Amino acid sequence: MEEKNYSILLYYCYTTIGEPEVFREEHHQLCLELGLLGRIIIAGEGLNGTVSGLKEDCEKYMQAVKADPRFAHTDFKVEPHVSHAFQKLYVRVKPEIVHVGLHDINPNERTGKHLEPDEFREMKDHDDVVILDVRSNYEHKLGKFKNALTLDIDNFREFPEKVKELEHLKDKKVLTYCTGGIKCEKASAFLLEQGFEDVYQLHGGIIKYGIEAGGEDFEGQCYVFDGRIAKEVNKVNPLVISECYICGTKSDRMVNCANSQCNIHVPICQDCGWEYEGACSTTCKDHPKKRVYDGTGYYQKEMNGYDPSKNSKRLKKDSLKA
């Protein structure tokens, strides 16, 4: 068995960042110095990231983040891994740390009650409870909590409009959940704003629930935004619920279609993966934009002009001038 000398960190923190662009440069430099790879989003409303690195470097990173009073309450989900889970490093400034368009909602002022994993497990099967999955279709089709209500959305920004369909649940206790907890902060706050009175959220999301509560009653696998694509969560009563997009056999092997013009996230079994060279159909298999399939179904996103070493180059140039 390979040694798990690396860690994968999943985290977010809603806080005020006065100068996001300045902080981006400082934070980017920190990640470069520690050899971390992954995706980090910075906005005026906070920090959202998932990175990988050697265990000791990840420890230094968490210590550095929490040493800043703005991020002292950041809850890191830490998972051991055999290698980096990313190929590159992105640190970007965006309008929101999770794109939903609810700019006026501040989870630090009002949000659903946080439930720790054991509390969520104890409460989720009560008769007066509805478990609400706030993730997108490709995520909950791969895995979800038993008896959870899912929404037909392709992106989280569609969530506010879908809430109109939940009016009949206003007399219920609504337990929201997502991958790491960040979407629930705004989703549960929005539900409260719309007149839902008893709203909760799974603190730390599915990932923390798997780490601390064994993942009981989470059916299927959890879609994750790193090189693993899908992650096993349930160590108590696991169940495969997804089917191969091509042949229909039970499969929780999530891939991106090898055709970059398609790139849909779907389960494809090992046999079909190789037969169709990572594509989701014969059309995509024959497409001129089809990428080389290596058996994983994971492809690094294009940089689109983003220079990951921009800050270090600038700092080096400044130091030479000095």
mmCIF file of C-alpha atoms in Angstrom:
data_model
loop_
_atom_site.group_PDB
_atom_site.id
_atom_site.type_symbol
_atom_site.label_atom_id
_atom_site.label_comp_id
_atom_site.label_asym_id
_atom_site.label_seq_id
_atom_site.Cartn_x
_atom_site.Cartn_y
_atom_site.Cartn_z
ATOM 1 C CA MET A 1 0.000 0.000 0.000
ATOM 2 C CA GLU A 2 1.322 3.422 -1.004
ATOM 3 C CA GLU A 3 2.131 5.829 1.806
ATOM 4 C CA LYS A 4 -0.203 8.793 2.073
ATOM 5 C CA ASN A 5 2.361 11.540 2.546
ATOM 6 C CA TYR A 6 0.151 14.225 1.024
ATOM 7 C CA SER A 7 -2.984 15.993 2.251
ATOM 8 C CA ILE A 8 -5.989 17.377 0.414
ATOM 9 C CA LEU A 9 -7.531 20.423 2.074
ATOM 10 C CA LEU A 10 -11.076 21.653 1.493
ATOM 11 C CA TYR A 11 -12.069 24.891 3.216
ATOM 12 C CA TYR A 12 -13.873 28.215 3.053
ATOM 13 C CA CYS A 13 -14.298 31.273 5.222
ATOM 14 C CA TYR A 14 -16.847 34.066 4.904
ATOM 15 C CA THR A 15 -15.073 37.197 6.089
ATOM 16 C CA THR A 16 -14.303 40.692 4.842
ATOM 17 C CA ILE A 17 -11.274 41.088 2.588
ATOM 18 C CA GLY A 18 -10.763 44.784 1.958
ATOM 19 C CA GLU A 19 -8.380 44.558 -0.990
ATOM 20 C CA PRO A 20 -8.900 41.171 -2.694
ATOM 21 C CA GLU A 21 -6.305 41.780 -5.430
ATOM 22 C CA VAL A 22 -3.582 42.626 -2.914
ATOM 23 C CA PHE A 23 -4.489 39.649 -0.762
ATOM 24 C CA ARG A 24 -4.492 37.403 -3.845
ATOM 25 C CA GLU A 25 -0.861 38.245 -4.540
ATOM 26 C CA GLU A 26 0.213 37.652 -0.952
ATOM 27 C CA HIS A 27 -1.741 34.413 -0.670
ATOM 28 C CA HIS A 28 -0.531 33.178 -4.033
ATOM 29 C CA GLN A 29 3.068 33.690 -2.985
ATOM 30 C CA LEU A 30 2.441 31.693 0.201
ATOM 31 C CA CYS A 31 1.092 28.767 -1.834
ATOM 32 C CA LEU A 32 4.051 28.892 -4.231
ATOM 33 C CA GLU A 33 6.526 28.850 -1.344
ATOM 34 C CA LEU A 34 4.805 25.807 0.182
ATOM 35 C CA GLY A 35 4.527 23.928 -3.115
ATOM 36 C CA LEU A 36 0.737 23.691 -2.971
ATOM 37 C CA LEU A 37 -1.435 22.999 -6.007
ATOM 38 C CA GLY A 38 -5.161 23.526 -6.379
ATOM 39 C CA ARG A 39 -7.866 26.146 -6.818
ATOM 40 C CA ILE A 40 -8.423 29.132 -4.544
ATOM 41 C CA ILE A 41 -11.065 31.816 -4.998
ATOM 42 C CA ILE A 42 -10.788 35.165 -3.257
ATOM 43 C CA ALA A 43 -13.546 37.773 -3.052
ATOM 44 C CA GLY A 44 -14.487 40.690 -0.879
ATOM 45 C CA GLU A 45 -16.731 38.258 1.015
ATOM 46 C CA GLY A 46 -14.033 35.694 1.833
ATOM 47 C CA LEU A 47 -11.863 32.748 0.848
ATOM 48 C CA ASN A 48 -12.707 29.391 -0.757
ATOM 49 C CA GLY A 49 -10.167 26.742 -1.639
ATOM 50 C CA THR A 50 -9.201 23.162 -2.233
ATOM 51 C CA VAL A 51 -5.472 22.420 -2.419
ATOM 52 C CA SER A 52 -3.055 19.536 -2.085
ATOM 53 C CA GLY A 53 0.513 19.281 -0.873
ATOM 54 C CA LEU A 54 2.897 17.389 1.364
ATOM 55 C CA LYS A 55 1.434 16.928 4.850
ATOM 56 C CA GLU A 56 3.964 19.201 6.524
ATOM 57 C CA ASP A 57 3.419 21.929 3.921
ATOM 58 C CA CYS A 58 -0.345 21.717 4.336
ATOM 59 C CA GLU A 59 0.097 22.041 8.092
ATOM 60 C CA LYS A 60 2.170 25.193 7.584
ATOM 61 C CA TYR A 61 -0.477 26.550 5.241
ATOM 62 C CA MET A 62 -3.319 25.975 7.728
ATOM 63 C CA GLN A 63 -1.297 27.594 10.498
ATOM 64 C CA ALA A 64 -0.567 30.615 8.304
ATOM 65 C CA VAL A 65 -4.222 31.034 7.307
ATOM 66 C CA LYS A 66 -5.522 30.742 10.852
ATOM 67 C CA ALA A 67 -2.865 33.158 12.139
ATOM 68 C CA ASP A 68 -4.738 35.886 10.243
ATOM 69 C CA PRO A 69 -7.621 37.007 12.529
ATOM 70 C CA ARG A 70 -9.938 37.220 9.507
ATOM 71 C CA PHE A 71 -9.611 33.478 8.928
ATOM 72 C CA ALA A 72 -9.114 32.226 12.487
ATOM 73 C CA HIS A 73 -12.436 30.326 12.407
ATOM 74 C CA THR A 74 -11.736 28.519 9.102
ATOM 75 C CA ASP A 75 -12.759 24.848 9.266
ATOM 76 C CA PHE A 76 -10.338 22.731 7.235
ATOM 77 C CA LYS A 77 -11.416 19.291 6.002
ATOM 78 C CA VAL A 78 -8.180 17.286 5.772
ATOM 79 C CA GLU A 79 -7.824 14.008 3.873
ATOM 80 C CA PRO A 80 -4.635 11.964 3.428
ATOM 81 C CA HIS A 81 -3.615 11.134 -0.138
ATOM 82 C CA VAL A 82 -0.757 9.397 -1.977
ATOM 83 C CA SER A 83 0.119 12.366 -4.194
ATOM 84 C CA HIS A 84 -0.995 15.781 -5.363
ATOM 85 C CA ALA A 85 -4.686 15.876 -6.321
ATOM 86 C CA PHE A 86 -4.095 18.765 -8.737
ATOM 87 C CA GLN A 87 -1.728 19.511 -11.582
ATOM 88 C CA LYS A 88 -1.604 23.293 -11.316
ATOM 89 C CA LEU A 89 -2.229 26.203 -8.974
ATOM 90 C CA TYR A 90 -4.928 28.822 -9.509
ATOM 91 C CA VAL A 91 -5.492 31.746 -7.143
ATOM 92 C CA ARG A 92 -8.157 34.021 -8.586
ATOM 93 C CA VAL A 93 -10.253 37.004 -7.543
ATOM 94 C CA LYS A 94 -13.975 36.719 -8.290
ATOM 95 C CA PRO A 95 -17.153 38.562 -7.239
ATOM 96 C CA GLU A 96 -18.247 35.681 -4.951
ATOM 97 C CA ILE A 97 -16.420 32.735 -3.405
ATOM 98 C CA VAL A 98 -19.226 30.498 -4.700
ATOM 99 C CA HIS A 99 -21.182 31.771 -7.695
ATOM 100 C CA VAL A 100 -24.888 32.100 -6.914
ATOM 101 C CA GLY A 101 -25.633 35.791 -7.339
ATOM 102 C CA LEU A 102 -26.833 36.402 -3.770
ATOM 103 C CA HIS A 103 -24.494 39.314 -3.138
ATOM 104 C CA ASP A 104 -26.634 40.834 -0.380
ATOM 105 C CA ILE A 105 -26.558 37.736 1.829
ATOM 106 C CA ASN A 106 -23.892 37.636 4.536
ATOM 107 C CA PRO A 107 -23.777 34.211 6.240
ATOM 108 C CA ASN A 108 -21.981 35.789 9.207
ATOM 109 C CA GLU A 109 -25.126 37.791 9.928
ATOM 110 C CA ARG A 110 -27.755 35.113 9.266
ATOM 111 C CA THR A 111 -27.605 31.521 8.057
ATOM 112 C CA GLY A 112 -29.044 28.105 8.869
ATOM 113 C CA LYS A 113 -28.151 26.462 12.168
ATOM 114 C CA HIS A 114 -24.961 24.424 11.885
ATOM 115 C CA LEU A 115 -25.257 20.704 12.608
ATOM 116 C CA GLU A 116 -22.119 18.714 13.321
ATOM 117 C CA PRO A 117 -21.985 15.319 11.527
ATOM 118 C CA ASP A 118 -23.258 13.303 14.517
ATOM 119 C CA GLU A 119 -26.102 15.783 15.059
ATOM 120 C CA PHE A 120 -27.064 15.595 11.385
ATOM 121 C CA ARG A 121 -27.039 11.779 11.476
ATOM 122 C CA GLU A 122 -29.299 11.736 14.544
ATOM 123 C CA MET A 123 -31.765 14.263 13.137
ATOM 124 C CA LYS A 124 -31.994 13.390 9.427
ATOM 125 C CA ASP A 125 -34.568 10.570 9.700
ATOM 126 C CA HIS A 126 -37.130 12.386 11.866
ATOM 127 C CA ASP A 127 -40.641 12.580 10.394
ATOM 128 C CA ASP A 128 -40.718 16.371 10.434
ATOM 129 C CA VAL A 129 -37.406 16.697 8.562
ATOM 130 C CA VAL A 130 -36.622 17.205 4.877
ATOM 131 C CA ILE A 131 -33.033 16.638 3.725
ATOM 132 C CA LEU A 132 -32.279 19.067 0.901
ATOM 133 C CA ASP A 133 -29.353 18.576 -1.490
ATOM 134 C CA VAL A 134 -28.347 21.995 -2.866
ATOM 135 C CA ARG A 135 -25.809 20.645 -5.386
ATOM 136 C CA SER A 136 -26.074 20.291 -9.154
ATOM 137 C CA ASN A 137 -27.481 17.355 -11.125
ATOM 138 C CA TYR A 138 -24.161 15.731 -12.027
ATOM 139 C CA GLU A 139 -23.204 15.728 -8.337
ATOM 140 C CA HIS A 140 -26.315 14.268 -6.734
ATOM 141 C CA LYS A 141 -26.782 11.700 -9.517
ATOM 142 C CA LEU A 142 -23.450 10.202 -8.478
ATOM 143 C CA GLY A 143 -24.302 10.178 -4.783
ATOM 144 C CA LYS A 144 -26.710 11.644 -2.238
ATOM 145 C CA PHE A 145 -28.134 11.035 1.211
ATOM 146 C CA LYS A 146 -30.847 8.394 1.481
ATOM 147 C CA ASN A 147 -34.294 9.993 1.041
ATOM 148 C CA ALA A 148 -32.802 13.383 0.184
ATOM 149 C CA LEU A 149 -34.731 15.853 -1.953
ATOM 150 C CA THR A 150 -32.679 16.863 -4.999
ATOM 151 C CA LEU A 151 -33.150 19.822 -7.327
ATOM 152 C CA ASP A 152 -33.017 19.782 -11.109
ATOM 153 C CA ILE A 153 -30.248 22.348 -11.504
ATOM 154 C CA ASP A 154 -27.134 22.373 -13.655
ATOM 155 C CA ASN A 155 -25.458 25.123 -11.630
ATOM 156 C CA PHE A 156 -25.800 26.502 -8.110
ATOM 157 C CA ARG A 157 -26.834 29.923 -9.434
ATOM 158 C CA GLU A 158 -30.157 28.298 -10.427
ATOM 159 C CA PHE A 159 -30.902 27.498 -6.772
ATOM 160 C CA PRO A 160 -32.770 30.725 -5.837
ATOM 161 C CA GLU A 161 -35.299 30.205 -8.637
ATOM 162 C CA LYS A 162 -35.878 26.560 -7.648
ATOM 163 C CA VAL A 163 -36.780 27.530 -4.085
ATOM 164 C CA LYS A 164 -40.190 28.576 -5.423
ATOM 165 C CA GLU A 165 -40.946 24.866 -5.823
ATOM 166 C CA LEU A 166 -40.348 24.221 -2.112
ATOM 167 C CA GLU A 167 -43.121 26.402 -0.665
ATOM 168 C CA HIS A 168 -45.006 23.330 0.601
ATOM 169 C CA LEU A 169 -42.082 22.488 2.915
ATOM 170 C CA LYS A 170 -42.155 25.655 5.002
ATOM 171 C CA ASP A 171 -43.613 23.801 7.992
ATOM 172 C CA LYS A 172 -40.750 21.267 7.959
ATOM 173 C CA LYS A 173 -37.272 21.279 9.409
ATOM 174 C CA VAL A 174 -35.060 21.677 6.356
ATOM 175 C CA LEU A 175 -31.572 20.147 6.571
ATOM 176 C CA THR A 176 -29.372 21.382 3.734
ATOM 177 C CA TYR A 177 -26.111 19.784 2.661
ATOM 178 C CA CYS A 178 -23.440 20.099 -0.032
ATOM 179 C CA THR A 179 -19.869 18.897 -0.616
ATOM 180 C CA GLY A 180 -17.952 20.991 1.899
ATOM 181 C CA GLY A 181 -20.552 23.318 3.427
ATOM 182 C CA ILE A 182 -19.934 26.529 1.515
ATOM 183 C CA LYS A 183 -23.062 26.436 -0.670
ATOM 184 C CA CYS A 184 -25.275 25.740 2.338
ATOM 185 C CA GLU A 185 -24.154 28.947 4.028
ATOM 186 C CA LYS A 186 -25.942 31.013 1.396
ATOM 187 C CA ALA A 187 -28.595 28.450 0.455
ATOM 188 C CA SER A 188 -29.852 28.145 4.031
ATOM 189 C CA ALA A 189 -29.675 31.921 4.493
ATOM 190 C CA PHE A 190 -31.758 32.398 1.356
ATOM 191 C CA LEU A 191 -34.347 29.874 2.587
ATOM 192 C CA LEU A 192 -34.668 31.881 5.812
ATOM 193 C CA GLU A 193 -35.067 35.045 3.761
ATOM 194 C CA GLN A 194 -37.888 33.379 1.805
ATOM 195 C CA GLY A 195 -39.869 32.558 4.922
ATOM 196 C CA PHE A 196 -38.597 29.100 5.890
ATOM 197 C CA GLU A 197 -38.297 29.210 9.671
ATOM 198 C CA ASP A 198 -36.510 26.011 10.745
ATOM 199 C CA VAL A 199 -33.422 25.697 8.547
ATOM 200 C CA TYR A 200 -30.213 23.782 9.261
ATOM 201 C CA GLN A 201 -27.019 22.931 7.405
ATOM 202 C CA LEU A 202 -24.540 20.070 7.631
ATOM 203 C CA HIS A 203 -21.409 21.788 8.917
ATOM 204 C CA GLY A 204 -18.433 20.789 6.779
ATOM 205 C CA GLY A 205 -20.669 19.049 4.256
ATOM 206 C CA ILE A 206 -20.483 15.512 2.957
ATOM 207 C CA ILE A 207 -16.701 15.377 3.281
ATOM 208 C CA LYS A 208 -16.701 16.131 7.002
ATOM 209 C CA TYR A 209 -19.639 13.760 7.496
ATOM 210 C CA GLY A 210 -17.600 10.971 5.932
ATOM 211 C CA ILE A 211 -14.538 11.742 8.045
ATOM 212 C CA GLU A 212 -16.328 12.118 11.389
ATOM 213 C CA ALA A 213 -19.516 10.030 11.077
ATOM 214 C CA GLY A 214 -18.465 7.247 8.725
ATOM 215 C CA GLY A 215 -20.717 8.482 5.920
ATOM 216 C CA GLU A 216 -23.709 6.408 7.065
ATOM 217 C CA ASP A 217 -26.677 6.537 4.638
ATOM 218 C CA PHE A 218 -24.812 8.525 1.993
ATOM 219 C CA GLU A 219 -25.605 6.481 -1.096
ATOM 220 C CA GLY A 220 -23.117 6.422 -3.956
ATOM 221 C CA GLN A 221 -19.970 8.511 -4.172
ATOM 222 C CA CYS A 222 -19.308 12.177 -3.573
ATOM 223 C CA TYR A 223 -18.296 14.290 -6.558
ATOM 224 C CA VAL A 224 -15.163 16.269 -5.689
ATOM 225 C CA PHE A 225 -13.433 19.053 -7.582
ATOM 226 C CA ASP A 226 -9.953 17.576 -7.833
ATOM 227 C CA GLY A 227 -8.165 14.802 -9.681
ATOM 228 C CA ARG A 228 -10.093 12.094 -7.832
ATOM 229 C CA ILE A 229 -13.420 13.291 -9.348
ATOM 230 C CA ALA A 230 -15.362 10.849 -7.147
ATOM 231 C CA LYS A 231 -14.694 9.970 -3.529
ATOM 232 C CA GLU A 232 -15.991 7.127 -1.374
ATOM 233 C CA VAL A 233 -17.731 8.514 1.711
ATOM 234 C CA ASN A 234 -19.793 5.728 3.264
ATOM 235 C CA LYS A 235 -17.867 3.172 5.305
ATOM 236 C CA VAL A 236 -20.990 1.883 7.112
ATOM 237 C CA ASN A 237 -23.612 0.879 4.504
ATOM 238 C CA PRO A 238 -22.256 1.822 1.052
ATOM 239 C CA LEU A 239 -24.400 1.533 -2.058
ATOM 240 C CA VAL A 240 -23.817 2.305 -5.742
ATOM 241 C CA ILE A 241 -26.720 4.316 -7.182
ATOM 242 C CA SER A 242 -25.331 5.705 -10.450
ATOM 243 C CA GLU A 243 -25.310 3.932 -13.824
ATOM 244 C CA CYS A 244 -22.888 3.956 -16.716
ATOM 245 C CA TYR A 245 -23.987 6.673 -19.146
ATOM 246 C CA ILE A 246 -23.277 4.360 -22.088
ATOM 247 C CA CYS A 247 -24.309 0.811 -21.161
ATOM 248 C CA GLY A 248 -26.495 1.326 -18.081
ATOM 249 C CA THR A 249 -24.621 -1.001 -15.726
ATOM 250 C CA LYS A 250 -24.110 0.134 -12.138
ATOM 251 C CA SER A 251 -21.015 2.323 -12.003
ATOM 252 C CA ASP A 252 -19.794 5.140 -9.785
ATOM 253 C CA ARG A 253 -16.723 5.809 -11.893
ATOM 254 C CA MET A 254 -17.171 9.501 -12.708
ATOM 255 C CA VAL A 255 -15.380 11.008 -15.717
ATOM 256 C CA ASN A 256 -15.381 14.056 -17.956
ATOM 257 C CA CYS A 257 -16.113 13.254 -21.588
ATOM 258 C CA ALA A 258 -12.840 13.196 -23.528
ATOM 259 C CA ASN A 259 -14.352 15.524 -26.135
ATOM 260 C CA SER A 260 -13.418 18.956 -24.783
ATOM 261 C CA GLN A 261 -16.385 20.496 -26.601
ATOM 262 C CA CYS A 262 -18.710 18.209 -24.619
ATOM 263 C CA ASN A 263 -16.892 17.663 -21.295
ATOM 264 C CA ILE A 264 -20.026 16.443 -19.478
ATOM 265 C CA HIS A 265 -19.580 14.887 -16.020
ATOM 266 C CA VAL A 266 -21.069 11.394 -16.171
ATOM 267 C CA PRO A 267 -20.436 7.889 -14.795
ATOM 268 C CA ILE A 268 -18.780 5.628 -17.371
ATOM 269 C CA CYS A 269 -17.728 2.099 -16.474
ATOM 270 C CA GLN A 270 -14.180 0.900 -17.018
ATOM 271 C CA ASP A 271 -15.039 -1.214 -20.091
ATOM 272 C CA CYS A 272 -16.947 1.552 -21.852
ATOM 273 C CA GLY A 273 -14.254 4.026 -20.869
ATOM 274 C CA TRP A 274 -11.642 2.161 -22.842
ATOM 275 C CA GLU A 275 -13.983 1.161 -25.677
ATOM 276 C CA TYR A 276 -15.066 4.751 -26.259
ATOM 277 C CA GLU A 277 -11.604 6.179 -25.420
ATOM 278 C CA GLY A 278 -13.057 8.280 -22.599
ATOM 279 C CA ALA A 279 -15.856 9.740 -24.710
ATOM 280 C CA CYS A 280 -19.548 9.586 -23.827
ATOM 281 C CA SER A 281 -20.709 8.587 -27.315
ATOM 282 C CA THR A 282 -19.453 7.542 -30.750
ATOM 283 C CA THR A 283 -19.958 11.133 -31.897
ATOM 284 C CA CYS A 284 -17.655 12.425 -29.178
ATOM 285 C CA LYS A 285 -15.203 9.569 -29.751
ATOM 286 C CA ASP A 286 -14.769 10.702 -33.375
ATOM 287 C CA HIS A 287 -14.694 14.411 -32.575
ATOM 288 C CA PRO A 288 -11.516 16.298 -33.605
ATOM 289 C CA LYS A 289 -11.369 17.939 -30.156
ATOM 290 C CA LYS A 290 -11.231 14.603 -28.309
ATOM 291 C CA ARG A 291 -8.430 14.540 -25.742
ATOM 292 C CA VAL A 292 -6.117 11.600 -25.087
ATOM 293 C CA TYR A 293 -7.728 9.249 -22.555
ATOM 294 C CA ASP A 294 -5.448 7.895 -19.820
ATOM 295 C CA GLY A 295 -8.047 5.825 -17.961
ATOM 296 C CA THR A 296 -8.939 8.487 -15.388
ATOM 297 C CA GLY A 297 -11.312 10.782 -17.236
ATOM 298 C CA TYR A 298 -9.783 13.832 -15.558
ATOM 299 C CA TYR A 299 -8.475 16.695 -17.669
ATOM 300 C CA GLN A 300 -6.817 19.860 -16.431
ATOM 301 C CA LYS A 301 -8.723 23.013 -17.389
ATOM 302 C CA GLU A 302 -7.166 25.426 -19.852
ATOM 303 C CA MET A 303 -5.343 28.331 -18.235
ATOM 304 C CA ASN A 304 -7.160 30.909 -20.458
ATOM 305 C CA GLY A 305 -4.315 33.389 -20.168
ATOM 306 C CA TYR A 306 -3.922 32.972 -16.402
ATOM 307 C CA ASP A 307 -0.269 33.083 -15.341
ATOM 308 C CA PRO A 308 0.200 31.124 -12.084
ATOM 309 C CA SER A 309 3.681 32.572 -11.536
ATOM 310 C CA LYS A 310 2.671 36.194 -12.180
ATOM 311 C CA ASN A 311 3.242 37.280 -8.603
ATOM 312 C CA SER A 312 6.584 35.542 -8.136
ATOM 313 C CA LYS A 313 7.884 37.049 -11.388
ATOM 314 C CA ARG A 314 6.814 40.525 -10.276
ATOM 315 C CA LEU A 315 8.406 40.100 -6.843
ATOM 316 C CA LYS A 316 11.639 38.870 -8.387
ATOM 317 C CA LYS A 317 11.729 41.857 -10.757
ATOM 318 C CA ASP A 318 11.106 44.267 -7.847
ATOM 319 C CA SER A 319 13.868 42.686 -5.754
ATOM 320 C CA LEU A 320 16.350 43.027 -8.653
ATOM 321 C CA LYS A 321 15.456 46.718 -8.997
ATOM 322 C CA ALA A 322 16.087 47.220 -5.295
#
